[in-house]
XYZ file of C-alpha atoms in Angstrom:
459
model
C 96.187 118.308 132.136
C 98.011 117.761 128.725
C 100.540 120.293 128.984
C 103.652 118.940 127.154
C 102.693 117.762 123.238
C 104.113 118.433 119.792
C 102.959 117.185 116.355
C 105.565 116.088 113.624
C 103.801 116.662 110.469
C 104.997 116.709 106.884
C 104.666 118.666 103.570
C 103.572 115.536 101.883
C 103.598 111.647 102.101
C 106.998 110.450 101.663
C 108.864 113.721 103.168
C 110.614 111.484 106.098
C 108.002 112.377 108.815
C 107.723 108.847 109.983
C 111.331 108.444 110.114
C 112.052 111.803 111.988
C 109.221 110.986 114.433
C 110.490 107.602 115.302
C 114.055 108.839 115.748
C 112.865 111.656 118.093
C 110.675 109.589 119.934
C 113.559 107.251 120.659
C 116.267 109.844 121.440
C 113.810 111.481 124.043
C 113.230 107.928 125.635
C 116.779 107.450 125.890
C 116.887 110.558 127.592
C 114.493 109.246 130.330
C 111.724 111.129 129.072
C 107.961 109.208 129.327
C 106.941 109.585 125.520
C 103.400 109.136 124.806
C 102.652 108.503 121.192
C 99.861 109.591 118.852
C 99.001 109.129 115.039
C 97.123 111.405 113.055
C 94.371 109.534 110.937
C 93.399 105.961 110.703
C 96.861 104.283 109.974
C 97.611 100.859 111.994
C 101.101 100.422 110.935
C 102.959 103.464 112.456
C 101.539 103.119 115.808
C 102.988 99.661 115.971
C 106.586 101.237 115.704
C 105.629 103.977 118.130
C 104.481 101.452 120.698
C 107.448 99.410 120.288
C 109.860 102.423 120.427
C 108.124 103.998 123.852
C 106.605 101.095 125.486
C 103.406 103.189 125.453
C 100.299 102.349 123.471
C 99.903 104.741 120.482
C 96.688 106.302 120.002
C 95.157 107.206 116.838
C 93.639 111.037 116.623
C 91.284 111.353 113.944
C 88.862 114.042 113.337
C 86.517 111.972 110.807
C 85.913 109.335 113.563
C 85.793 111.908 116.514
C 84.249 115.293 117.058
C 86.386 118.096 118.825
C 85.328 117.040 122.288
C 85.801 113.567 121.836
C 89.397 113.955 120.312
C 90.602 116.360 123.027
C 89.082 114.169 125.874
C 90.988 110.910 124.445
C 94.241 113.126 124.059
C 93.920 114.529 127.671
C 93.052 110.921 129.144
C 96.548 109.839 127.455
C 98.398 112.727 128.942
C 97.114 112.499 132.333
C 100.406 111.682 134.115
C 102.295 114.872 135.133
C 105.501 113.461 133.370
C 103.883 112.721 130.005
C 105.312 114.052 126.900
C 102.933 113.875 123.802
C 104.362 113.473 120.418
C 102.064 113.107 117.572
C 102.875 111.945 114.067
C 100.774 113.396 111.273
C 99.566 111.990 108.292
C 100.116 112.721 104.660
C 100.700 116.308 103.990
C 99.886 118.769 106.880
C 96.874 120.208 105.544
C 96.046 116.870 103.364
C 92.304 115.818 104.577
C 89.080 114.837 102.863
C 88.845 115.777 99.302
C 90.316 119.270 98.728
C 89.618 120.328 102.389
C 91.661 120.353 105.455
C 88.623 118.142 107.126
C 90.484 115.277 108.925
C 93.889 116.647 108.183
C 97.110 116.944 110.953
C 96.009 120.616 110.494
C 92.713 120.272 112.044
C 93.890 118.075 114.759
C 96.646 120.307 115.721
C 94.153 123.099 115.594
C 91.490 121.424 117.687
C 94.199 120.388 120.133
C 96.423 123.667 119.982
C 99.394 121.344 119.311
C 102.714 123.350 118.150
C 104.084 121.856 115.079
C 107.459 120.990 113.679
C 107.258 120.745 109.843
C 109.468 118.149 108.494
C 110.613 119.496 105.224
C 112.577 117.384 102.208
C 115.051 120.209 101.573
C 117.453 118.181 99.319
C 118.249 120.121 96.341
C 116.965 123.506 97.390
C 118.145 126.837 98.641
C 116.051 129.851 99.119
C 113.059 127.747 97.506
C 112.795 126.127 101.023
C 112.171 129.232 102.652
C 109.593 129.995 99.970
C 108.196 126.376 100.532
C 107.864 126.683 104.434
C 106.504 130.290 104.184
C 103.505 128.819 102.204
C 102.673 126.350 105.086
C 102.766 129.165 107.453
C 100.798 131.682 105.557
C 97.889 128.761 104.665
C 97.763 128.017 108.402
C 97.275 131.542 109.037
C 94.561 131.642 106.333
C 92.709 128.681 107.873
C 92.736 130.139 111.552
C 96.140 128.229 112.604
C 98.559 131.292 112.979
C 101.625 130.426 115.143
C 100.873 126.717 114.998
C 104.126 125.934 112.800
C 106.643 126.620 115.454
C 109.816 124.800 113.940
C 110.992 122.883 110.916
C 113.436 119.912 110.512
C 115.212 119.765 107.363
C 115.228 116.163 105.908
C 117.907 114.585 103.535
C 120.573 117.329 103.872
C 123.690 117.751 105.688
C 124.937 119.861 108.523
C 126.629 122.105 106.003
C 123.543 122.454 103.925
C 121.247 123.255 107.385
C 123.655 125.682 108.525
C 123.512 127.456 104.921
C 119.683 127.301 104.925
C 118.973 128.139 108.545
C 119.376 132.123 108.524
C 117.351 132.443 105.521
C 114.412 130.252 106.619
C 114.350 131.912 110.064
C 114.414 135.352 108.550
C 112.002 135.002 105.815
C 109.630 132.988 107.792
C 109.964 133.674 111.426
C 110.123 129.725 112.144
C 112.779 128.311 113.909
C 114.982 125.607 112.326
C 115.259 122.850 114.865
C 117.880 120.556 112.882
C 118.372 118.444 109.950
C 118.315 114.694 109.416
C 120.290 113.047 106.867
C 119.526 109.602 105.269
C 120.514 106.589 107.407
C 120.733 103.546 105.754
C 121.077 101.218 108.775
C 117.814 102.802 110.163
C 115.464 102.533 107.141
C 112.473 100.493 107.077
C 111.091 98.494 104.131
C 107.506 99.251 102.611
C 104.955 97.013 100.959
C 101.617 97.495 99.457
C 99.576 98.600 102.758
C 102.404 100.560 103.873
C 105.493 100.011 105.953
C 106.163 96.176 107.081
C 105.029 95.857 110.506
C 107.205 96.274 113.577
C 106.908 92.712 114.327
C 108.709 91.639 111.395
C 111.716 93.747 111.518
C 114.036 91.163 113.378
C 116.702 94.138 114.277
C 114.072 96.906 114.673
C 115.998 97.954 118.060
C 119.033 98.515 116.518
C 117.670 100.359 113.739
C 115.934 102.799 115.947
C 119.112 103.169 117.994
C 120.680 104.429 114.663
C 117.970 106.614 114.196
C 118.004 108.038 117.839
C 121.946 108.650 117.633
C 121.380 110.891 114.541
C 118.568 112.841 116.138
C 120.541 113.636 119.167
C 123.302 114.833 117.085
C 121.492 116.802 114.486
C 118.178 117.828 116.041
C 117.686 120.398 118.619
C 116.181 118.405 121.331
C 116.156 120.874 124.076
C 114.090 123.318 121.492
C 111.697 120.653 121.016
C 111.007 120.364 124.426
C 110.640 124.299 124.983
C 107.966 124.292 122.176
C 106.305 121.104 123.602
C 105.896 122.952 127.209
C 104.606 126.044 125.856
C 100.939 124.774 125.290
C 97.646 125.663 126.841
C 95.559 123.204 128.835
C 92.999 121.258 126.692
C 89.480 122.294 126.690
C 86.449 120.174 126.209
C 83.442 118.993 127.827
C 82.870 115.186 128.668
C 81.880 113.288 125.547
C 78.264 111.814 125.460
C 79.886 108.299 125.680
C 81.567 108.320 128.781
C 78.272 108.087 131.200
C 77.191 105.299 128.766
C 80.338 103.598 129.785
C 79.828 104.178 133.445
C 76.423 103.178 133.436
C 77.259 99.788 131.767
C 80.070 99.054 133.975
C 77.882 99.341 137.204
C 75.332 97.477 135.584
C 78.021 94.722 134.930
C 79.309 94.780 138.290
C 77.857 91.799 139.698
C 79.177 89.504 136.836
C 81.886 86.995 138.225
C 82.793 85.196 135.071
C 85.064 86.859 132.678
C 83.870 87.718 129.156
C 86.878 86.539 127.173
C 87.251 87.443 123.447
C 89.901 85.840 121.267
C 91.860 88.505 119.143
C 94.007 87.354 116.264
C 97.586 88.471 116.683
C 100.419 87.322 114.773
C 102.388 87.857 111.549
C 99.086 87.507 109.441
C 96.790 89.702 111.608
C 97.517 92.715 113.616
C 95.758 95.778 112.339
C 93.607 97.172 115.032
C 93.174 100.426 116.616
C 94.294 100.675 120.099
C 91.401 102.701 121.234
C 89.142 99.834 120.123
C 90.754 97.260 122.240
C 90.884 99.550 125.122
C 87.306 100.229 124.878
C 86.325 96.534 124.924
C 88.372 96.208 128.092
C 86.694 99.330 129.500
C 83.410 97.439 128.908
C 84.645 94.299 131.033
C 86.032 92.304 128.086
C 89.194 90.327 128.547
C 91.253 90.360 125.569
C 92.929 86.748 124.585
C 95.757 87.054 121.685
C 96.117 83.819 119.714
C 97.600 83.011 116.391
C 95.408 81.945 113.359
C 98.787 80.725 111.627
C 99.530 78.271 114.491
C 97.166 78.040 117.184
C 93.856 76.750 118.137
C 90.989 78.780 119.689
C 91.571 79.710 123.307
C 89.104 78.020 125.586
C 86.270 79.495 127.090
C 85.759 82.326 124.480
C 82.521 84.471 124.228
C 83.574 86.438 121.403
C 86.131 86.397 118.407
C 87.947 89.666 116.707
C 89.800 88.956 113.408
C 91.421 92.300 112.538
C 93.204 93.235 109.433
C 96.844 92.577 108.337
C 98.555 90.523 105.434
C 96.812 87.170 105.563
C 97.134 86.859 101.759
C 101.005 86.551 102.592
C 100.558 83.442 104.791
C 97.542 82.123 103.135
C 99.228 78.648 103.065
C 99.924 78.624 106.706
C 96.468 79.652 107.527
C 94.629 77.059 105.247
C 97.013 74.335 106.842
C 95.710 75.122 110.154
C 92.776 72.772 109.567
C 91.787 72.340 113.339
C 91.340 76.151 113.676
C 89.476 76.518 110.570
C 87.061 73.997 111.608
C 86.798 75.328 115.024
C 85.931 78.897 113.761
C 83.463 77.811 111.135
C 81.490 75.705 113.892
C 81.949 78.851 116.488
C 80.369 81.069 114.113
C 77.531 78.722 113.058
C 76.972 78.193 116.765
C 76.281 82.024 117.094
C 79.662 83.158 118.733
C 79.761 86.870 118.492
C 82.338 87.864 116.037
C 83.917 91.057 114.408
C 85.843 90.274 111.258
C 87.651 93.399 109.349
C 89.407 93.509 105.940
C 91.830 90.690 106.540
C 89.717 88.986 108.942
C 87.042 89.315 106.490
C 89.212 87.604 103.759
C 89.936 84.742 105.986
C 86.230 83.903 106.524
C 85.953 83.280 102.886
C 85.571 79.588 101.378
C 89.160 80.484 99.518
C 91.774 83.211 99.614
C 94.249 82.951 96.611
C 92.817 79.419 95.552
C 93.281 77.990 99.266
C 90.783 76.905 101.451
C 89.881 79.197 104.264
C 87.170 79.222 106.984
C 84.268 79.022 104.782
C 81.259 80.948 106.476
C 81.511 83.690 103.983
C 80.718 82.372 100.214
C 82.919 82.622 97.417
C 86.618 83.465 97.141
C 88.947 86.490 97.817
C 91.923 87.328 95.585
C 94.594 89.962 95.242
C 94.264 92.393 92.433
C 97.390 94.217 92.559
C 95.101 97.758 92.471
C 93.694 99.673 95.333
C 90.091 99.115 96.046
C 87.641 101.211 97.581
C 89.593 103.678 99.826
C 89.163 106.077 102.609
C 86.721 107.356 105.157
C 83.320 105.937 105.012
C 80.112 105.368 106.983
C 78.631 102.089 107.210
C 74.607 101.331 108.199
C 73.280 98.085 108.817
C 70.366 96.794 106.622
C 69.071 94.346 109.251
C 69.574 93.178 112.839
C 72.997 92.330 113.528
C 75.627 91.908 116.095
C 75.600 95.707 117.071
C 71.890 96.197 116.829
C 68.773 96.919 115.100
C 68.797 97.857 111.256
C 70.168 101.470 110.698
C 73.084 101.086 113.216
C 75.919 103.087 112.109
C 79.634 103.509 112.394
C 82.455 105.327 111.065
C 84.983 103.479 109.412
C 88.078 103.399 107.078
C 88.591 100.991 103.773
C 92.035 100.271 102.520
C 92.734 96.973 100.825
C 94.355 95.348 97.393
C 92.030 92.420 97.363
C 88.477 91.925 96.237
C 85.664 89.328 97.407
C 84.011 87.643 94.613
C 81.094 87.576 97.042
C 81.418 91.007 98.835
C 77.762 90.935 100.475
C 74.954 93.509 100.745
C 74.158 93.658 104.410
C 75.511 97.189 105.018
C 75.224 100.197 103.162
C 78.565 102.091 102.819
C 78.509 106.019 102.258
C 81.466 108.253 101.433
C 81.310 112.170 101.977
C 81.166 112.614 98.225
C 77.962 110.995 97.903
C 78.919 107.780 96.560
C 77.238 104.735 98.220
C 77.482 100.989 97.788
C 76.712 97.673 99.606
C 78.936 95.185 101.166
C 79.518 92.943 103.766
C 77.794 90.141 105.804
C 75.985 90.104 109.192
C 74.161 87.709 110.995
C 72.465 88.146 114.495
C 75.963 87.752 115.977
C 78.577 88.629 113.391
C 79.844 91.495 111.368
C 82.171 90.862 108.427
C 83.249 93.181 105.792
C 86.300 95.316 104.643
C 85.489 98.554 106.568
C 87.681 98.891 109.799
C 85.329 100.097 112.398
C 85.959 102.819 114.933
C 84.204 101.513 117.972
C 83.798 104.869 119.765
C 81.983 106.234 117.057
C 79.024 104.213 118.376
C 79.596 103.060 121.800
C 75.985 102.117 122.176
C 76.470 99.433 119.703
C 79.633 98.141 121.389
C 77.804 97.718 124.383
C 75.041 95.510 122.355
C 77.852 93.530 121.046
C 79.136 92.895 124.658
C 75.788 92.046 126.111
C 75.661 89.629 123.243
C 78.996 87.892 124.342
C 77.765 87.862 127.995
C 74.588 86.007 126.762
C 76.523 83.470 124.683
C 77.093 79.967 125.937
């Protein structure tokens, strides 16, 4: 399976790859293509736009979180239907990974999955230098074992005339086809803030903006060439990941259960940063996800678990604080042993105060915005005592990215980076995980099964 797939990668952050990717996705969808979206790396926001555009859940492909086997398996499962057309958006620059290596880069994911790449190049102000830049990427890919991966380029921020002027030189000098160009579209642009783009739910006229981008793509990008390149790929090769037998065994074990395992999931303008694969794994383990709004709702009835993900709670701190009934409910539920996962924004919400306003109060101290990026990047966390996921020593791969700080950050988990730096942070109890790191659940399915068993036992 998985015969149609293509990646749009960039020369660097800010080159326009998200805009171009969204434009092509929308244009393909308007032609009747069933686009199945993917995002390289640990981003939460771009996948929201992918999902809105395509109507299909966007999946993170991350070679820090997953080994090659698991990543190819996950991609193949998403492309299982014969008419599926996989579109992958890269992250940062094509080769940018951990430190000065290509590990966990868009390149590594393209190499592992044998996915052909369209390189998005901001060619504004360039002539022959555009060919030199592209040739550099082609040569680097060859040196790293990815000869032939880069199959085309899209020239961003240039006109039709400039594209025609550059096209022959680029193709003659690099052997890479120019798949078109893309001009700045004022009516299609999306705003940004400190954690990235604004979320899809916050853009009232998102459909209109995406239509503008799609119209531009249809008139300036060779979609037939994109289809041709995407169809010239081999079948994905992999062995079944170790976690699949664990999931099958647990599903058989819980087959006799009659009552649903309901888990409240915070989803509103304040909370919305979730890996779709995390939510899907919970569902595969028999959990019924019940969305609710911490801004305006009370806790859903008959829940056995609570998931407070990341987001922008600091922007809605007053509304969250004024929902006193919910704050009291969550505080009592946590004290009563309700299994809870609270990541980043959810962790902030559980503090006594945030930005000087009362919050839930199960985490001591306050949380405040600093205007500076805190600990950032891939980490592995290790529990220092028994927690919601199992015994001491339980590990998860995770990612941190925040501009706030906790005055009482906790010390129940050891956090380790690949460069050897370690520190302690986070809070745990027999039923709760609360900390800045966003966990990747498939990195420890056994621990997630333990968590779901705790949900089953909670009364």
